[in-house]
XYZ file of C-alpha atoms in Angstrom:
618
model
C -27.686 21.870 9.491
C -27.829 20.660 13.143
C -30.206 17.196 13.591
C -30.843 16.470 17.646
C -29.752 13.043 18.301
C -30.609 10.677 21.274
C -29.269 7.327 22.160
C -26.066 5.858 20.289
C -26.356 2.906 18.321
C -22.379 2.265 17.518
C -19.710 3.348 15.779
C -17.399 2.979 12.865
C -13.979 3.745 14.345
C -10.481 4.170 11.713
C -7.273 4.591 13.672
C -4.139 4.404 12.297
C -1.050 3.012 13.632
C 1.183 3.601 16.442
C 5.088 4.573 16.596
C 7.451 2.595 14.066
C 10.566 1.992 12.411
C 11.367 4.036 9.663
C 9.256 3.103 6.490
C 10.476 3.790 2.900
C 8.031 4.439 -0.014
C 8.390 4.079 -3.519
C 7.391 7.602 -4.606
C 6.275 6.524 -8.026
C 4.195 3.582 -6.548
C 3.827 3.577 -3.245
C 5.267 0.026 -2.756
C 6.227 -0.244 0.833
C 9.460 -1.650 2.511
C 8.398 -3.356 5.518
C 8.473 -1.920 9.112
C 7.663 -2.826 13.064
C 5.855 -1.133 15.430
C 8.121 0.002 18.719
C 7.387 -0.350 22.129
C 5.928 3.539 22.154
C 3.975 2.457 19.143
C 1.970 -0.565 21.578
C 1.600 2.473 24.234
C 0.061 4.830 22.060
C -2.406 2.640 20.409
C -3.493 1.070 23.995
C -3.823 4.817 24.951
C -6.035 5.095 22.568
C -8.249 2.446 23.384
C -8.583 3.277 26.779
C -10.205 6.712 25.161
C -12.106 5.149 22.890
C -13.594 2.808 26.231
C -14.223 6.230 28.322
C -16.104 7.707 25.370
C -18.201 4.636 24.340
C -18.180 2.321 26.880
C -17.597 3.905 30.160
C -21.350 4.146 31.949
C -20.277 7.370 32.621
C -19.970 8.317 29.546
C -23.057 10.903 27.866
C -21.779 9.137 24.657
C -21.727 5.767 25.894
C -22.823 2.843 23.266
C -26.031 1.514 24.022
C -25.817 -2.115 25.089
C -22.117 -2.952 24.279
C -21.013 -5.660 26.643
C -18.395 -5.186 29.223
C -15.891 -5.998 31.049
C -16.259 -9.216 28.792
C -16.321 -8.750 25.119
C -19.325 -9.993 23.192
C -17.460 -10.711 19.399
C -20.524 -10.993 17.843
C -21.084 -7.076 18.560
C -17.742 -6.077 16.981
C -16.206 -6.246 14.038
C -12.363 -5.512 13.923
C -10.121 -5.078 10.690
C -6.457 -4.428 10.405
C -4.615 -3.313 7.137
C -2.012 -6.160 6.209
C -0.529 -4.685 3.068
C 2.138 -2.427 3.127
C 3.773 -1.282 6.660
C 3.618 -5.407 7.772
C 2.150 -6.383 10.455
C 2.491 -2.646 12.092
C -1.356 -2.170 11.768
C -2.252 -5.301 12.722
C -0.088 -5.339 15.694
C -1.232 -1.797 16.769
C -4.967 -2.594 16.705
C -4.135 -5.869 18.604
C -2.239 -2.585 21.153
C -5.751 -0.861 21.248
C -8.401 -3.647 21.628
C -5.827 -4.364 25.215
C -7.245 -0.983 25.741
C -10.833 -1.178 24.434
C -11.437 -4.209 26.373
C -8.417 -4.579 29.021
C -7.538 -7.969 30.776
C -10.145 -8.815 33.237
C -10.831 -11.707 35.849
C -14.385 -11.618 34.241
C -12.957 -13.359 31.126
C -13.380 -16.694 32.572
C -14.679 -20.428 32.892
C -15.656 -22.875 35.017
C -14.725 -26.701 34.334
C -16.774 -29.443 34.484
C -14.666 -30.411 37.899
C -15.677 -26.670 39.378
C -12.325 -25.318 38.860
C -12.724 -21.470 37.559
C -9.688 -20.864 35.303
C -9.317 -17.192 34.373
C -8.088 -16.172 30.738
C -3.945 -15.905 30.164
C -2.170 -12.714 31.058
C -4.884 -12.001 33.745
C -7.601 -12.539 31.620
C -6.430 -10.810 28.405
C -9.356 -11.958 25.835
C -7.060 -11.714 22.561
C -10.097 -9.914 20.607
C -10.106 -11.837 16.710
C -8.265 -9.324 13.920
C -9.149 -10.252 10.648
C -6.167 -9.134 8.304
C -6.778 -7.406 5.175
C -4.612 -8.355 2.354
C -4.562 -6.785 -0.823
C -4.428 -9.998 -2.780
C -7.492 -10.961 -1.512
C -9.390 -7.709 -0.568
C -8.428 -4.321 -1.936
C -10.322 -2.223 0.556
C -8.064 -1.205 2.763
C -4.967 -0.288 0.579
C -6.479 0.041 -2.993
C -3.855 2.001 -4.100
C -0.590 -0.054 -5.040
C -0.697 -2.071 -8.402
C -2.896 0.726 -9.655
C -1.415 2.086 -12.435
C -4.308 5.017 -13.076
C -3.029 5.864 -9.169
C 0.536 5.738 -10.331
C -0.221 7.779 -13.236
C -2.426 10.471 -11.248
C 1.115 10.629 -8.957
C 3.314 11.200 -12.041
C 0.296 14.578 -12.985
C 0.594 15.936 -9.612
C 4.735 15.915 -9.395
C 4.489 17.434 -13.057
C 2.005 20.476 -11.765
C 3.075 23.587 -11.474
C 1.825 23.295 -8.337
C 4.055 20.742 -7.417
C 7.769 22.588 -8.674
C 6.638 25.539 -6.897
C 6.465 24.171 -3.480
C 9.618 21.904 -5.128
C 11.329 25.420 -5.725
C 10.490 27.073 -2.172
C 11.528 23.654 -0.298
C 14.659 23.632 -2.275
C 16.842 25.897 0.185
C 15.615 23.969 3.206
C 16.439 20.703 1.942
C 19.634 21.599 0.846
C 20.201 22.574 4.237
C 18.707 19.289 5.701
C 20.752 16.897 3.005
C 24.037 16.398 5.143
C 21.279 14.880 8.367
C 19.976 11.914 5.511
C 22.821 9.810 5.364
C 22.611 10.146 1.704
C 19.046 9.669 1.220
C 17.664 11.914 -2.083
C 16.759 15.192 -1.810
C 14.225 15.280 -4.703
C 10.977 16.618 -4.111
C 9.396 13.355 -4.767
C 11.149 11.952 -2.184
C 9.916 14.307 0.119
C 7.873 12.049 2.542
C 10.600 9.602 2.999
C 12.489 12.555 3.948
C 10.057 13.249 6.170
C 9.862 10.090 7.567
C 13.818 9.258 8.218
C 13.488 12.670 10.303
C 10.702 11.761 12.358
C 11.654 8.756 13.260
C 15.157 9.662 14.173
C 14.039 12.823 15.997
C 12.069 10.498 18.049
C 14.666 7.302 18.320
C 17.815 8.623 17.776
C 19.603 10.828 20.568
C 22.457 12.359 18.601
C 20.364 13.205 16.049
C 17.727 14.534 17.931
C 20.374 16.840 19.931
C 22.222 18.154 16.671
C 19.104 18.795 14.430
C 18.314 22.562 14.331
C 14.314 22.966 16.070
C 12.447 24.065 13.346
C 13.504 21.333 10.858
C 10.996 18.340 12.285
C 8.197 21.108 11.636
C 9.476 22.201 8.678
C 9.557 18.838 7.108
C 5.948 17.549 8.145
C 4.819 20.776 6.468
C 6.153 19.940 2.977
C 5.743 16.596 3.698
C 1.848 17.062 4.055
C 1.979 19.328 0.850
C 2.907 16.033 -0.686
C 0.812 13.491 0.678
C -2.208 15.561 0.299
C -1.671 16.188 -3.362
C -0.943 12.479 -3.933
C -4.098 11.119 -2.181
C -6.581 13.479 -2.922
C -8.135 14.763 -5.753
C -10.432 17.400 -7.888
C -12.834 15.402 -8.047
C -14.693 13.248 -5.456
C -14.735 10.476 -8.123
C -11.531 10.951 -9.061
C -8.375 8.167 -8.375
C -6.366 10.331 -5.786
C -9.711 9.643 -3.657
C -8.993 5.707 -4.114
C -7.596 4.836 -0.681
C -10.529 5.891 0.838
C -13.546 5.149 -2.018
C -12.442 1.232 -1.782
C -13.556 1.590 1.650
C -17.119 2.840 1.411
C -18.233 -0.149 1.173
C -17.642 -1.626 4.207
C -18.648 1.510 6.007
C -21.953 1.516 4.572
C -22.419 -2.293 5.343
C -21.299 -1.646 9.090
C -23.703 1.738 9.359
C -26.369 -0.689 7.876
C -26.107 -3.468 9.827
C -25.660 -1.193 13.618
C -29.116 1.205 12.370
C -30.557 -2.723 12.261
C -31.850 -3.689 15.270
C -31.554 -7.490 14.544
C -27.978 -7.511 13.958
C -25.532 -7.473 17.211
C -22.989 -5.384 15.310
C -22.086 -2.329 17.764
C -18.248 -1.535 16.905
C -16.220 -1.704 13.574
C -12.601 -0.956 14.006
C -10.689 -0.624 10.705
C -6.733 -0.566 11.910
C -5.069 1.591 8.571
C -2.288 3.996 7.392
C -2.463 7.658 7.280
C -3.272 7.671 3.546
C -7.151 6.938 4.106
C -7.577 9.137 6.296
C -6.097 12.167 3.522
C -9.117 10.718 1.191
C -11.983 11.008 3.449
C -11.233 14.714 4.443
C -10.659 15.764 0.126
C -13.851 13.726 -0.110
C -16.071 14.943 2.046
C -14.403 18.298 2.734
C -13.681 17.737 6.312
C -12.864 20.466 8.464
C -12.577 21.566 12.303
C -13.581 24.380 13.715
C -13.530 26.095 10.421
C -10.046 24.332 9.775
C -9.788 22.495 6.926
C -8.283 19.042 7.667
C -5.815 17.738 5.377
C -2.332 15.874 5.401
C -0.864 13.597 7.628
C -2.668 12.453 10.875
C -0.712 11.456 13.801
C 0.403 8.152 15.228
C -2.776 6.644 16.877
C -4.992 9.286 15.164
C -8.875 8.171 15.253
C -11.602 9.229 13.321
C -15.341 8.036 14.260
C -18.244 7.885 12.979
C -20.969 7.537 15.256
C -24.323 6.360 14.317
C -27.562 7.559 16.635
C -31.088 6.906 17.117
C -32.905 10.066 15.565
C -34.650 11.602 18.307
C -36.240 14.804 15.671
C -39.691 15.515 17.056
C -41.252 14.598 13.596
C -40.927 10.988 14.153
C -38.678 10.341 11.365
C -37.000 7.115 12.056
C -33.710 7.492 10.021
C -30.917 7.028 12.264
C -28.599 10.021 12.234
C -24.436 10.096 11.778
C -21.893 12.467 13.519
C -18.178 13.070 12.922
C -15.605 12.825 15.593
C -11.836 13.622 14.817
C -8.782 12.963 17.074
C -4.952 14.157 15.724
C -2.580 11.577 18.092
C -2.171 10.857 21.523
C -1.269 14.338 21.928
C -4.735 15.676 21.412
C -7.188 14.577 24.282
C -10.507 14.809 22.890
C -12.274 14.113 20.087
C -13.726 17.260 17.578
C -16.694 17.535 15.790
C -15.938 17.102 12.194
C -18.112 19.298 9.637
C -18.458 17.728 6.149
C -18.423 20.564 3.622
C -20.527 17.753 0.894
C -22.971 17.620 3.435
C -22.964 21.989 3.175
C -20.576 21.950 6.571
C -23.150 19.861 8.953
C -21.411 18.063 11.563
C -24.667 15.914 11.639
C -25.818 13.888 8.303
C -29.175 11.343 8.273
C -27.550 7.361 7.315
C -29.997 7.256 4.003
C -28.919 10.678 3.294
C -24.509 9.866 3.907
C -25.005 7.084 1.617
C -26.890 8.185 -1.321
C -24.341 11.283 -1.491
C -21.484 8.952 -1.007
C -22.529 6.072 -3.151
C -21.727 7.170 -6.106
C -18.013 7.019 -5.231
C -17.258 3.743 -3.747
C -15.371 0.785 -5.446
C -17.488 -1.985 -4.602
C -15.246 -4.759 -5.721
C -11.978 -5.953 -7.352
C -13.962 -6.113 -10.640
C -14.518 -1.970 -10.252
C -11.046 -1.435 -9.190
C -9.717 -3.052 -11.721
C -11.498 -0.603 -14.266
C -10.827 2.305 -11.860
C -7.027 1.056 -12.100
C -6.781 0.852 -15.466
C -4.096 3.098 -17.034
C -4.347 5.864 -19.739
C -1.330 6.575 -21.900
C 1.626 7.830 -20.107
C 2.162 10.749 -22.295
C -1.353 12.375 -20.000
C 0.714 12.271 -17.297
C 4.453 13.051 -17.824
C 6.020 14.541 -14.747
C 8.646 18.089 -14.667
C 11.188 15.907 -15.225
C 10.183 13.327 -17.784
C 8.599 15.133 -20.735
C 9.175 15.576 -24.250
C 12.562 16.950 -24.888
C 12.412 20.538 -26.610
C 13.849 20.904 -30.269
C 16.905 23.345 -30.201
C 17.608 25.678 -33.144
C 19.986 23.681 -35.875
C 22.769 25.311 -36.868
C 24.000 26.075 -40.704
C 26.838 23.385 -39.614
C 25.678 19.543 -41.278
C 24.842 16.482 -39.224
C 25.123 13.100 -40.501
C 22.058 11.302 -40.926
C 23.000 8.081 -39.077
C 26.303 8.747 -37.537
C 25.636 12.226 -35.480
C 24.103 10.676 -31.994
C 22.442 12.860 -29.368
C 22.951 11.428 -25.721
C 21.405 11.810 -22.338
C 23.526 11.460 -19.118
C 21.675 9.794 -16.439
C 23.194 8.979 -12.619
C 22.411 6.333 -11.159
C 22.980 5.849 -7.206
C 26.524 7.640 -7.919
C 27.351 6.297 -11.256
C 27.028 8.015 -15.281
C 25.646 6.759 -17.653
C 25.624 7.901 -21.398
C 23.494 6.238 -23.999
C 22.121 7.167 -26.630
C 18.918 9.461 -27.650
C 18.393 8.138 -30.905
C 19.121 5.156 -33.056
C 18.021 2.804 -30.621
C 15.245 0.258 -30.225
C 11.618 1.521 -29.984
C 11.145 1.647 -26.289
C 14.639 2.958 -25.794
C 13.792 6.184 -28.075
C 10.338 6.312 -26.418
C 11.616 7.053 -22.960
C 14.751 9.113 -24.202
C 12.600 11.822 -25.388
C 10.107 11.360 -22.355
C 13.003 12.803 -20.565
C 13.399 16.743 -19.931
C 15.953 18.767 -20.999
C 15.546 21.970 -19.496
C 17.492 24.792 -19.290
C 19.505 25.546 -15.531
C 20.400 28.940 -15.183
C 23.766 28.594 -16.157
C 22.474 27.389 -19.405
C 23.516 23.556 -19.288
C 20.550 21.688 -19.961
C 19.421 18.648 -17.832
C 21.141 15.692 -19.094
C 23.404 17.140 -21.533
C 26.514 16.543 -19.282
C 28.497 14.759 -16.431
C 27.806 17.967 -14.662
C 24.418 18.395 -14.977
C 22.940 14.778 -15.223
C 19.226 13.634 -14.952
C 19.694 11.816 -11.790
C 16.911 8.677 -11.166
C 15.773 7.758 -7.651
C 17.155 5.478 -5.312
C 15.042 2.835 -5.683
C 16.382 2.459 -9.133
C 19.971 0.590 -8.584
C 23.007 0.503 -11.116
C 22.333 -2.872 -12.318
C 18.596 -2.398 -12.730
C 19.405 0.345 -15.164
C 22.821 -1.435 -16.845
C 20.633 -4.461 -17.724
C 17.478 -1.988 -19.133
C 20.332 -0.543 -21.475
C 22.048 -3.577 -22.757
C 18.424 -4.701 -23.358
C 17.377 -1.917 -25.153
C 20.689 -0.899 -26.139
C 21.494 -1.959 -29.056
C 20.370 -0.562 -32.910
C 17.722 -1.677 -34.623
C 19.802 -4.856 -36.947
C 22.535 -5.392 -34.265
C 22.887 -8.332 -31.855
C 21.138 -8.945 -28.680
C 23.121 -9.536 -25.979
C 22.216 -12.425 -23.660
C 21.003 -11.725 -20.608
C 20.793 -13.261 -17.588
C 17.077 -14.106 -15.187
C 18.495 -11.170 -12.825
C 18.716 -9.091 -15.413
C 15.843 -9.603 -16.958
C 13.883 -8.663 -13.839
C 15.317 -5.729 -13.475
C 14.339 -4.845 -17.082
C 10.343 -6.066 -16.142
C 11.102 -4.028 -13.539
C 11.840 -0.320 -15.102
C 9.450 -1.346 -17.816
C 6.614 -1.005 -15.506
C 7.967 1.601 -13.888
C 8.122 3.791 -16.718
C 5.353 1.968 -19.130
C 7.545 0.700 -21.586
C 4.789 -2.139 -22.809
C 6.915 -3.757 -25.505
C 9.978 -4.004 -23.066
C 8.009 -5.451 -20.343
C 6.611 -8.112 -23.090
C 9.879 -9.185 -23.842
C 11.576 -8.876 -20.297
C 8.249 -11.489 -19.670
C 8.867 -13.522 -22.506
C 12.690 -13.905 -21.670
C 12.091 -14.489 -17.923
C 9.635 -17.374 -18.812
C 12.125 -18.841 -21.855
C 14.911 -19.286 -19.336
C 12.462 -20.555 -16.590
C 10.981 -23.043 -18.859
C 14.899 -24.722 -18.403
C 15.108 -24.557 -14.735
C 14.747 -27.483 -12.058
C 11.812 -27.412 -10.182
C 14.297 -26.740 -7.254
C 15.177 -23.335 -9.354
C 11.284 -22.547 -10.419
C 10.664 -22.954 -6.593
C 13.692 -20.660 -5.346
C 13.839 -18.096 -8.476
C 10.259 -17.660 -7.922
C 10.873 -16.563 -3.995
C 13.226 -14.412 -4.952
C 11.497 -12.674 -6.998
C 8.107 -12.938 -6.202
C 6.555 -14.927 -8.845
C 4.213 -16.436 -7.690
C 3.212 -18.747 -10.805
C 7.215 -20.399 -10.713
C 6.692 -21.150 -7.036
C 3.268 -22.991 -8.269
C 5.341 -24.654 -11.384
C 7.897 -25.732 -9.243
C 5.521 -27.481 -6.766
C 3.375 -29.007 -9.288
C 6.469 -31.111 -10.961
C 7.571 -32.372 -7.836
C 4.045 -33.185 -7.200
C 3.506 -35.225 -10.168
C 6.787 -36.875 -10.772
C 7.575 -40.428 -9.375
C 10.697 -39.699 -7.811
C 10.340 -38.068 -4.361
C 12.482 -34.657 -2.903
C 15.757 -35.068 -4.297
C 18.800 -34.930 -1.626
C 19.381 -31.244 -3.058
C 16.142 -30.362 -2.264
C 15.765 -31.535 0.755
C 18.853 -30.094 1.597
C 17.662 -26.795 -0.112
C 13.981 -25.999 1.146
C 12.800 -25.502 4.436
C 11.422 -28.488 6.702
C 7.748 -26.800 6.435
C 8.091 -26.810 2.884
C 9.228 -30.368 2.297
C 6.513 -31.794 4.789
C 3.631 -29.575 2.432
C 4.956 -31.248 -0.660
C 4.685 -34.540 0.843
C 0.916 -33.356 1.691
C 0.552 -32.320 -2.170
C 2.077 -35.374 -3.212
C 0.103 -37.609 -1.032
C -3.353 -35.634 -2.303
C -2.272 -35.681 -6.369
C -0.950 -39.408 -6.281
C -3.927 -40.453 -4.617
C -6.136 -39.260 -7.422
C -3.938 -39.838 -10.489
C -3.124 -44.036 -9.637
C -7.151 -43.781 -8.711
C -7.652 -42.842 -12.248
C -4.537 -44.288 -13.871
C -4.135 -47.882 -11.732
C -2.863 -49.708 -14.488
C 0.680 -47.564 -15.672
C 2.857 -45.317 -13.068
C 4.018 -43.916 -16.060
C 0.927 -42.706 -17.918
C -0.440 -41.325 -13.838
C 2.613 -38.849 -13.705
C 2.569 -37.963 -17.635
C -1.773 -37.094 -16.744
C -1.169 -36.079 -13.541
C -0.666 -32.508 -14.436
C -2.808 -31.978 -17.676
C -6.108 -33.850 -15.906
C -5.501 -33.002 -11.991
C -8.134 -30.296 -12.054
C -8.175 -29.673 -8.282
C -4.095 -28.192 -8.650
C -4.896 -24.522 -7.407
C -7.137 -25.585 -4.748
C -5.346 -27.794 -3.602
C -2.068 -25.774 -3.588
C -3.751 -22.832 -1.960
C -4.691 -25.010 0.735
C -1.644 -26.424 1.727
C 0.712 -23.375 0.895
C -2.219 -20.910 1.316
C 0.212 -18.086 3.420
C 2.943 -18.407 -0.118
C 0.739 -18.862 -2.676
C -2.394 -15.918 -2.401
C -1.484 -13.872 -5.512
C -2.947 -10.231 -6.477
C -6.555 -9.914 -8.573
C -6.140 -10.369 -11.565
C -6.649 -6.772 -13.774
């Protein structure tokens, strides 16, 4: 279907970041380590703006947005977002890279004082367009699909397709040949866009490595790397959770589409800065292709997509403002492509009412949706190639004893064996022993049955993450506990999520909190940073808050000047209130002071709002 269009009205614009740093990702979860954009990255992305100003700004321009204001930016026509979850402040800084683009320094971004002096903006009149950063603990939209264990679970089905250990089996060979380049990085399939990624971004940064790696291997890698991505952030189904990074965001793009078809709203231009993973979900979603070319994978540094929103010129009259699809892969490609949207039966042109009824039906309007859509099923759905039920192996005439004859699994663990039991142990421990496959190699030693042939965990999973799991879940039913300490602890909460143990992760919680409920406020306050609990950190704060005593020398000496001037702020704001209600006794103002005090998480959030914004709540 082909709809005429005539003037355009705006756009919705997503482009992803620029060069970086190499960026690791859990391959179970997707949690991020954190990154920085280079200096090519800030060249790219202010590339791209200066495209995205000849296409819809430039009055030369037969695309050009109607009435979008320039040289001098009018804010109230644009509306700019910036991913601040995973990769740091990467996206954020590369969209801050393409607005120096979109709207470059200009003398014309200036003022006049009341003493007629004309003073022009800093940097030569560099207008330092607003970002707003979008944080997952306050808005999901963006990158919807960490701390979402249906996501994590809909991973763990796609590594255990066959699918998945076929391409596993043909990229065997290659990374076997690529291993000694990865400094002793994993090989596993699952790992494979890390892999990826260390390659890339060496090819690119590093000299000796871009001189010794054989030609093909770059290419090679992106391939299987995009066999992975795509299978992890897409889906069957349009509804379905592989589709998440992408249905959290219909929202907003319906609101922006909305509010640029309205004539009484200034809104010309929404940027959304994100990662490549968004842009995977849009083209399973909607079927994108080019030219007949389905598009799928990876996009390139300072990739754009755009959808552009015109007045419907169609003879009948109709008033229904008309969308079209633009697609650009990097700074390598130098013009943007019509997209075709097989959902749409392959039109390259869709009416607004008509892209939003279709699509409607698949966003995640809110944290309360995504917190059902997150919601996990039982792990057992979803058990990968390599953690499945073990298969039963003939018996033999010989007699085992009942209690005494123990089965073991050898796991290895960044270098080092381990072998525990299979059986005989406490219920989560025998729950994820038989979870594990044994399969048969083709010399006939089955996975974990020896030191030769262990099941070997990821990297992310360290030696005394996986010591403290065992001695927590070690021992018999009827024998002693051993004591463990915080550290350990976490590490148990740790590969209890990870691997769904529920009543491991209670206890891990329940021990965590029994030896925090004997720390300092100086140790709620430190432990808490260190591991990223965000309810010690608020603990800690709130006794120091309330006592009489002020900051003890070793906290003072221990916390930061920032943080000892905020709890002076929270002190000064509690003690007012409590001796306002409590004049009479010091001593019955701090016992009240944290039982009545209703105003504690406001009032924390205000002062230590950067530290203290914690997830939704699911």
């Amino acid at each position: 279907m082909s709809i005429v269009t005539a003037g355009l009205l705006g756009a919705v614009i997503f482009a992803r970041h620029g060069d970086r740093n190499e960026f690791f990702q859990d391959p179970l979860t997707y949690n991020p380590s954190n990154t920085v954009l280079t200096p090519l990255g800030t060249v790219e992305e202010n590339f791209l703006g200066e495209f995205l100003q000849a296409t819809y700004i430039n009055n030369s321009s037969s695309n050009a947005i109607d009435g979008l204001d320039f040289p001098v930016a009018d804010l109230d026509q644009l509306l700019v977002r910036a991913d601040a979850a995973g990769e740091g402040v990467t996206i954020v800084s590369s969209t801050m890279a393409l607005l120096s683009g979109l709207f470059p320094p200009t003398p014309a971004f200036n003022i006049t004082l009341a003493n007629g002096t004309t003073v022009v903006g800093a940097l030569g009149g560099n207008q330092f367009i607003p970002v707003e950063t979008v944080e997952p603990d306050l808005d999901i939209s963006l990158n919807s699909f960490t701390s979402c264990p249906n996501f994590d679970a809909h991973t763990l089905a796609f590594y255990g397709s066959p699918q998945f250990a076929a391409e596993a089996q043909t990229a065997q060979p290659f990374l076997d040949t690529l291993e000694p380049f990865l400094d002793g990085r994993s090989i596993n399939f699952t790992n494979m866009f890390n892999i990826f990624d260390f390659v890339n971004v060496n090819n690119i940064h590093n000299a000796t490595f871009h001189d010794e790696l054989p030609a093909t291997f770059v290419e090679q890698a992106y391939g299987f790397a995009n066999f992975h991505e795509n299978g992890v952030f897409s889906d069957v189904s349009p509804s379905g959770i592989g589709n998440v990074a992408f249905r959290t965001i219909l929202p907003s793009v319906f609101s922006s589409l909305t509010r640029i078809a309205n004539a009484s709203d200034p809104l010309k231009l929404a940027l959304n800065g994100i990662s490549y993973k968004p842009f995977i979900s849009f083209f399973n979603l909607t079927a994108a292709s080019v030219d007949g070319q389905p598009l799928f994978g990876i996009v390139d540094y300072a990739s754009a997509l755009s959808l552009e929103l015109h007045d419907n010129a169609d003879a009948s009259g109709a008033s229904d403002p008309v969308l079209t699809f633009q697609f650009k892969n990097g700074t390598s490609d130098t013009e943007f492509h019509p997209v075709s949207l097989g959902v749409f039966n392959d039109s390259t042109s869709v009416p607004l009412s008509t892209f939003i009824n279709t699509l409607s039906p698949f966003a995640i309007n809110n944290t309360a949706q995504w917190c059902q859509a997150s919601r996990s099923p039982p792990i057992d759905q979803y058990l990968p190639y390599s953690m499945a039920t073990r298969p039963e192996k003939p018996v033999s005439d010989v007699n085992r004893h009942s209690e005494l004859y123990l089965d073991t699994i050898v796991f290895e663990v960044q270098g080092t064996l381990f072998k525990i039991p299979h059986s005989g142990l406490s219920g989560d421990a025998t729950a994820l022993a038989t979870r594990f496959l044994l399969t048969d190699s083709a010399d006939g030693d089955a996975s974990g049955s020896s030191d030769a042939n262990p099941i070997r965990l990821d990297a992310y999973i360290t030696v005394f993450d996986f010591t403290s799991f065992v001695k927590a879940v070690g021992p018999p039913s009827g024998q002693e506990q051993l004591n463990l300490s915080l550290d350990e602890w976490m590490s148990v909460l740790k590969l209890a999520k990870l691997w769904n143990l529920a009543d491991t992760r209670q206890r891990a919680n329940s021990q965590a909190e029994r030896i925090m409920s004997k720390s300092t406020p100086l140790e709620k306050i430190l432990l808490g940073r260190k591991h990223g609990v965000i309810q010690w950190i608020k603990n800690g704060y709130k006794a120091i808050a309330c006592r009489e005593g002020g900051l003890t020398p070793e906290e003072k000496e221990s916390l930061d000047l920032e943080t000892r001037y905020a709890l002076l702020e929270l002190r000064d704001r509690v003690w007012a209130w409590t001796v306002a209600n409590y004049p009479y006794s010091s001593d019955a103002a701090a016992s009240s002071c944290k039982a009545t005090f209703t105003d504690w998480e406001v009032a924390m959030l205000q002062i230590f709002a950067d530290e203290l914004r914690d997830g939704p709540l699911c």
